[in-house]
């Protein structure tokens, strides 16, 4: 069983939803990323999504686009990101880490080399945004050969046949993009998300995470009612950006938001469990 599967199994046994924060590696400076990862775990993160900086992050909104630009100004590469995970693992052998990014850096490194080096560093899975399941066979195989999970996205527009294809390709969990648009978009409708999650659950028993547009503790709690994991990205990266010139304050800023989300998510799950 992978570290991701073990974490979701433990959370399910406890009746809790996973809190999955995202930050871009190297933003605003490479030397603080590992510390921020530890800060997020201390604040209640169950898994971490670590963004690999890329020059053309087409699925991301302006907040995360600018995060990539800040990291790339320091020449942060995929190799550097893998090194950050290796350093993180020296003090945290348990928290699953997922690399989230785009295909080009992986292709440059080579699928097999990427999977091998990532696994050796302690990476648990990869979400490659621009690799649809029908084109991902070689990458999926390389990841599976090294025991890494291939995380896939499902969208509000994904129909039944495509959901089945995604479920067949994915391992670890499926990440449901809760609205049409890019990261950081607004206008989440809880009922719409719940209906789509029910459609996805009809084709898989994998855990389902929800992300894109979750901005505060109240929204995180709403999603924790219906999802197995709540993914938060732009709300955290916005705080990184606001304190880019004061990096010593970023950890506290991220911890405050994550602690609020963790408490709200746990409270709503407890309330639900106590109802007859």
Short mmCIF file of C-alpha atoms in Angstrom, two decimals:
data_model
loop_
_atom_site.label_atom_id
_atom_site.label_comp_id
_atom_site.label_asym_id
_atom_site.label_seq_id
_atom_site.Cartn_x
_atom_site.Cartn_y
_atom_site.Cartn_z
CA UNK A 1 0.00 0.00 0.00
CA UNK A 2 1.36 3.42 -0.95
CA UNK A 3 1.92 6.18 1.57
CA UNK A 4 -1.01 8.06 -0.01
CA UNK A 5 -3.34 5.06 0.32
CA UNK A 6 -2.23 4.51 3.92
CA UNK A 7 -2.94 8.14 4.80
CA UNK A 8 -6.42 8.09 3.28
CA UNK A 9 -7.22 4.79 5.00
CA UNK A 10 -6.17 6.23 8.37
CA UNK A 11 -8.22 9.38 7.82
CA UNK A 12 -11.28 7.36 6.82
CA UNK A 13 -10.97 5.29 9.98
CA UNK A 14 -10.87 8.51 12.00
CA UNK A 15 -13.83 10.01 10.14
CA UNK A 16 -11.75 12.94 8.89
CA UNK A 17 -11.21 14.56 5.51
CA UNK A 18 -7.69 15.19 4.24
CA UNK A 19 -6.36 18.73 4.10
CA UNK A 20 -4.06 19.06 1.09
CA UNK A 21 -2.23 22.38 0.73
CA UNK A 22 -0.42 23.43 -2.43
CA UNK A 23 2.57 25.74 -2.72
CA UNK A 24 4.97 26.33 -5.60
CA UNK A 25 8.45 25.03 -4.87
CA UNK A 26 11.00 27.82 -4.77
CA UNK A 27 8.47 30.61 -4.20
CA UNK A 28 9.50 33.22 -3.23
CA UNK A 29 12.95 31.73 -2.62
CA UNK A 30 14.23 28.14 -2.80
CA UNK A 31 15.72 28.14 0.68
CA UNK A 32 12.36 28.46 2.47
CA UNK A 33 10.30 25.78 0.70
CA UNK A 34 11.24 22.85 2.93
CA UNK A 35 10.55 24.91 6.03
CA UNK A 36 7.13 25.85 4.68
CA UNK A 37 6.36 22.19 4.04
CA UNK A 38 7.08 21.39 7.69
CA UNK A 39 5.02 24.41 8.79
CA UNK A 40 2.04 23.14 6.81
CA UNK A 41 2.26 19.68 8.35
CA UNK A 42 2.44 21.23 11.80
CA UNK A 43 -0.71 23.21 10.99
CA UNK A 44 -2.67 20.08 10.06
CA UNK A 45 -1.83 19.19 6.46
CA UNK A 46 -2.32 15.50 5.69
CA UNK A 47 -0.72 15.49 2.24
CA UNK A 48 1.29 18.15 0.41
CA UNK A 49 1.07 19.15 -3.23
CA UNK A 50 4.32 20.74 -4.31
CA UNK A 51 4.13 22.68 -7.53
CA UNK A 52 6.94 22.33 -10.05
CA UNK A 53 7.60 25.80 -11.52
CA UNK A 54 6.80 26.04 -15.22
CA UNK A 55 6.94 28.88 -17.73
CA UNK A 56 3.47 28.26 -19.18
CA UNK A 57 1.16 26.90 -16.45
CA UNK A 58 -2.01 27.00 -18.54
CA UNK A 59 -4.32 25.43 -15.93
CA UNK A 60 -3.34 27.95 -13.28
CA UNK A 61 -4.70 31.40 -12.63
CA UNK A 62 -2.60 34.54 -12.24
CA UNK A 63 -1.76 33.94 -8.57
CA UNK A 64 0.00 30.62 -9.22
CA UNK A 65 1.38 31.84 -12.54
CA UNK A 66 3.20 34.59 -10.67
CA UNK A 67 4.44 32.03 -8.13
CA UNK A 68 6.08 30.09 -10.96
CA UNK A 69 7.64 33.28 -12.25
CA UNK A 70 9.13 34.08 -8.84
CA UNK A 71 10.54 30.55 -8.53
CA UNK A 72 11.90 30.53 -12.07
CA UNK A 73 13.67 33.82 -11.38
CA UNK A 74 15.80 31.69 -9.03
CA UNK A 75 16.20 29.03 -11.76
CA UNK A 76 14.31 26.40 -9.75
CA UNK A 77 14.22 23.20 -11.80
CA UNK A 78 12.49 19.83 -11.48
CA UNK A 79 15.77 18.46 -10.17
CA UNK A 80 15.77 21.14 -7.46
CA UNK A 81 12.20 20.29 -6.48
CA UNK A 82 13.05 16.60 -6.12
CA UNK A 83 15.97 17.67 -3.94
CA UNK A 84 13.64 19.67 -1.71
CA UNK A 85 11.51 16.58 -1.12
CA UNK A 86 14.61 14.59 -0.26
CA UNK A 87 15.55 17.20 2.33
CA UNK A 88 11.99 17.26 3.70
CA UNK A 89 12.12 13.49 4.14
CA UNK A 90 15.07 13.76 6.51
CA UNK A 91 12.66 14.98 9.21
CA UNK A 92 9.28 13.77 7.94
CA UNK A 93 9.10 10.16 6.74
CA UNK A 94 5.31 9.99 6.82
CA UNK A 95 3.52 12.89 5.09
CA UNK A 96 2.72 12.04 1.46
CA UNK A 97 4.12 14.48 -1.11
CA UNK A 98 2.71 14.87 -4.62
CA UNK A 99 4.49 16.79 -7.36
CA UNK A 100 2.05 18.83 -9.42
CA UNK A 101 3.09 20.33 -12.70
CA UNK A 102 3.35 19.99 -16.46
CA UNK A 103 4.85 17.46 -18.82
CA UNK A 104 7.73 19.38 -20.40
CA UNK A 105 10.17 19.22 -17.44
CA UNK A 106 9.39 15.51 -17.01
CA UNK A 107 9.99 14.82 -20.70
CA UNK A 108 13.32 16.63 -20.53
CA UNK A 109 14.42 14.48 -17.59
CA UNK A 110 12.89 11.31 -19.09
CA UNK A 111 9.94 9.38 -17.68
CA UNK A 112 11.92 6.54 -16.17
CA UNK A 113 14.61 8.82 -14.75
CA UNK A 114 11.98 11.14 -13.27
CA UNK A 115 10.07 8.31 -11.63
CA UNK A 116 13.23 6.70 -10.27
CA UNK A 117 14.70 9.91 -8.87
CA UNK A 118 11.38 11.05 -7.45
CA UNK A 119 10.81 7.73 -5.70
CA UNK A 120 14.32 7.69 -4.29
CA UNK A 121 13.79 11.19 -2.88
CA UNK A 122 10.52 10.24 -1.17
CA UNK A 123 7.94 11.57 -3.61
CA UNK A 124 4.67 9.61 -3.47
CA UNK A 125 2.83 10.64 -6.61
CA UNK A 126 2.64 12.98 -9.57
CA UNK A 127 -0.15 15.02 -11.07
CA UNK A 128 0.85 16.07 -14.58
CA UNK A 129 -1.85 18.50 -15.61
CA UNK A 130 -1.40 18.39 -19.38
CA UNK A 131 -1.21 14.59 -19.76
CA UNK A 132 -4.72 13.19 -20.40
CA UNK A 133 -5.21 9.52 -19.51
CA UNK A 134 -5.43 8.40 -23.15
CA UNK A 135 -1.93 9.83 -23.74
CA UNK A 136 -0.36 8.95 -20.41
CA UNK A 137 0.42 5.26 -20.79
CA UNK A 138 4.23 5.57 -20.80
CA UNK A 139 4.32 8.01 -17.90
CA UNK A 140 1.80 6.00 -15.89
CA UNK A 141 3.85 2.85 -16.41
CA UNK A 142 7.06 4.61 -15.37
CA UNK A 143 5.40 5.86 -12.18
CA UNK A 144 3.89 2.47 -11.36
CA UNK A 145 7.24 0.76 -11.91
CA UNK A 146 8.63 2.88 -9.07
CA UNK A 147 5.60 2.58 -6.79
CA UNK A 148 4.40 6.14 -7.40
CA UNK A 149 0.75 7.12 -7.72
CA UNK A 150 -0.53 8.81 -10.86
CA UNK A 151 -3.04 11.43 -9.74
CA UNK A 152 -5.59 12.53 -12.33
CA UNK A 153 -8.00 15.41 -12.63
CA UNK A 154 -11.72 15.15 -13.29
CA UNK A 155 -13.74 18.17 -14.39
CA UNK A 156 -17.35 19.34 -14.20
CA UNK A 157 -17.61 18.54 -17.92
CA UNK A 158 -16.24 14.97 -17.62
CA UNK A 159 -18.89 12.51 -18.84
CA UNK A 160 -19.38 8.94 -17.64
CA UNK A 161 -17.10 7.31 -20.22
CA UNK A 162 -14.32 9.76 -19.49
CA UNK A 163 -14.72 9.33 -15.74
CA UNK A 164 -14.28 5.59 -16.23
CA UNK A 165 -11.10 6.25 -18.23
CA UNK A 166 -9.76 8.56 -15.52
CA UNK A 167 -10.58 6.03 -12.80
CA UNK A 168 -8.78 3.32 -14.73
CA UNK A 169 -5.64 5.44 -15.11
CA UNK A 170 -5.50 7.04 -11.66
CA UNK A 171 -4.13 5.67 -8.41
CA UNK A 172 -3.97 7.29 -4.99
CA UNK A 173 -6.94 9.59 -5.40
CA UNK A 174 -8.84 11.55 -8.03
CA UNK A 175 -8.68 15.33 -7.90
CA UNK A 176 -12.00 16.88 -8.88
CA UNK A 177 -11.70 20.37 -10.31
CA UNK A 178 -14.74 21.87 -8.67
CA UNK A 179 -15.50 24.52 -11.27
CA UNK A 180 -14.83 25.48 -14.84
CA UNK A 181 -11.82 27.73 -15.20
CA UNK A 182 -8.33 28.05 -13.79
CA UNK A 183 -7.01 27.81 -10.24
CA UNK A 184 -8.26 30.54 -7.95
CA UNK A 185 -11.60 30.95 -9.73
CA UNK A 186 -14.74 31.74 -7.77
CA UNK A 187 -18.42 30.76 -7.57
CA UNK A 188 -18.33 27.27 -6.08
CA UNK A 189 -21.81 25.71 -5.83
CA UNK A 190 -21.84 22.97 -3.20
CA UNK A 191 -24.83 21.09 -4.63
CA UNK A 192 -23.20 20.93 -8.06
CA UNK A 193 -19.99 19.58 -6.59
CA UNK A 194 -21.89 16.97 -4.54
CA UNK A 195 -23.76 15.75 -7.63
CA UNK A 196 -20.54 15.37 -9.61
CA UNK A 197 -18.78 13.55 -6.78
CA UNK A 198 -21.68 11.10 -6.73
CA UNK A 199 -21.17 10.51 -10.45
CA UNK A 200 -17.47 9.84 -9.91
CA UNK A 201 -18.14 7.52 -6.97
CA UNK A 202 -20.36 5.47 -9.26
CA UNK A 203 -17.25 4.44 -11.23
CA UNK A 204 -14.56 4.20 -8.54
CA UNK A 205 -13.98 3.67 -4.84
CA UNK A 206 -10.81 5.77 -4.80
CA UNK A 207 -10.74 8.79 -2.49
CA UNK A 208 -11.96 12.01 -4.09
CA UNK A 209 -10.31 15.36 -3.48
CA UNK A 210 -11.86 18.71 -4.36
CA UNK A 211 -9.89 21.81 -5.28
CA UNK A 212 -9.86 25.07 -7.29
CA UNK A 213 -11.62 28.00 -5.63
CA UNK A 214 -11.46 27.02 -1.94
CA UNK A 215 -10.52 30.24 -0.23
CA UNK A 216 -11.35 30.05 3.48
CA UNK A 217 -12.27 27.83 6.41
CA UNK A 218 -16.00 27.95 5.72
CA UNK A 219 -15.54 26.74 2.15
CA UNK A 220 -13.12 24.05 3.30
CA UNK A 221 -15.68 22.83 5.83
CA UNK A 222 -18.40 22.71 3.18
CA UNK A 223 -16.20 20.57 0.96
CA UNK A 224 -15.21 18.31 3.87
CA UNK A 225 -18.88 17.36 4.20
CA UNK A 226 -18.88 15.72 0.78
CA UNK A 227 -15.26 14.99 -0.23
CA UNK A 228 -12.46 12.82 1.07
CA UNK A 229 -9.90 15.61 0.64
CA UNK A 230 -9.89 19.39 0.39
CA UNK A 231 -7.15 20.91 -1.75
CA UNK A 232 -6.22 24.56 -1.21
CA UNK A 233 -3.74 26.38 -3.40
CA UNK A 234 -4.32 29.95 -4.52
CA UNK A 235 -5.45 31.10 -1.07
CA UNK A 236 -2.08 29.99 0.33
CA UNK A 237 0.00 31.20 -2.59
CA UNK A 238 -1.66 34.61 -2.28
CA UNK A 239 -0.29 34.82 1.26
CA UNK A 240 3.14 33.81 0.02
CA UNK A 241 2.97 36.59 -2.57
CA UNK A 242 1.79 39.19 -0.07
CA UNK A 243 4.82 38.44 2.11
CA UNK A 244 7.40 37.77 -0.61
CA UNK A 245 9.59 40.58 0.67
CA UNK A 246 9.21 39.30 4.27
CA UNK A 247 9.81 35.56 3.92
CA UNK A 248 10.22 35.04 7.65
CA UNK A 249 6.49 35.81 8.04
CA UNK A 250 5.20 33.39 5.40
CA UNK A 251 5.20 30.27 7.58
CA UNK A 252 3.00 31.88 10.21
CA UNK A 253 0.61 33.17 7.56
CA UNK A 254 0.18 29.73 6.00
CA UNK A 255 -0.20 28.05 9.37
CA UNK A 256 -2.95 30.45 10.42
CA UNK A 257 -5.11 29.70 7.39
CA UNK A 258 -4.49 25.95 7.50
CA UNK A 259 -5.23 25.73 11.21
CA UNK A 260 -8.53 27.53 10.63
CA UNK A 261 -9.38 25.14 7.81
CA UNK A 262 -8.33 22.07 9.77
CA UNK A 263 -10.47 23.06 12.74
CA UNK A 264 -13.51 23.86 10.60
CA UNK A 265 -13.18 20.61 8.62
CA UNK A 266 -12.87 18.50 11.77
CA UNK A 267 -15.77 20.29 13.45
CA UNK A 268 -18.15 19.71 10.55
CA UNK A 269 -17.20 16.05 10.33
CA UNK A 270 -17.76 15.59 14.06
CA UNK A 271 -21.14 17.30 13.83
CA UNK A 272 -22.13 15.05 10.97
CA UNK A 273 -21.03 11.91 12.83
CA UNK A 274 -23.02 12.91 15.93
CA UNK A 275 -26.29 13.35 14.05
CA UNK A 276 -28.71 10.41 14.22
#
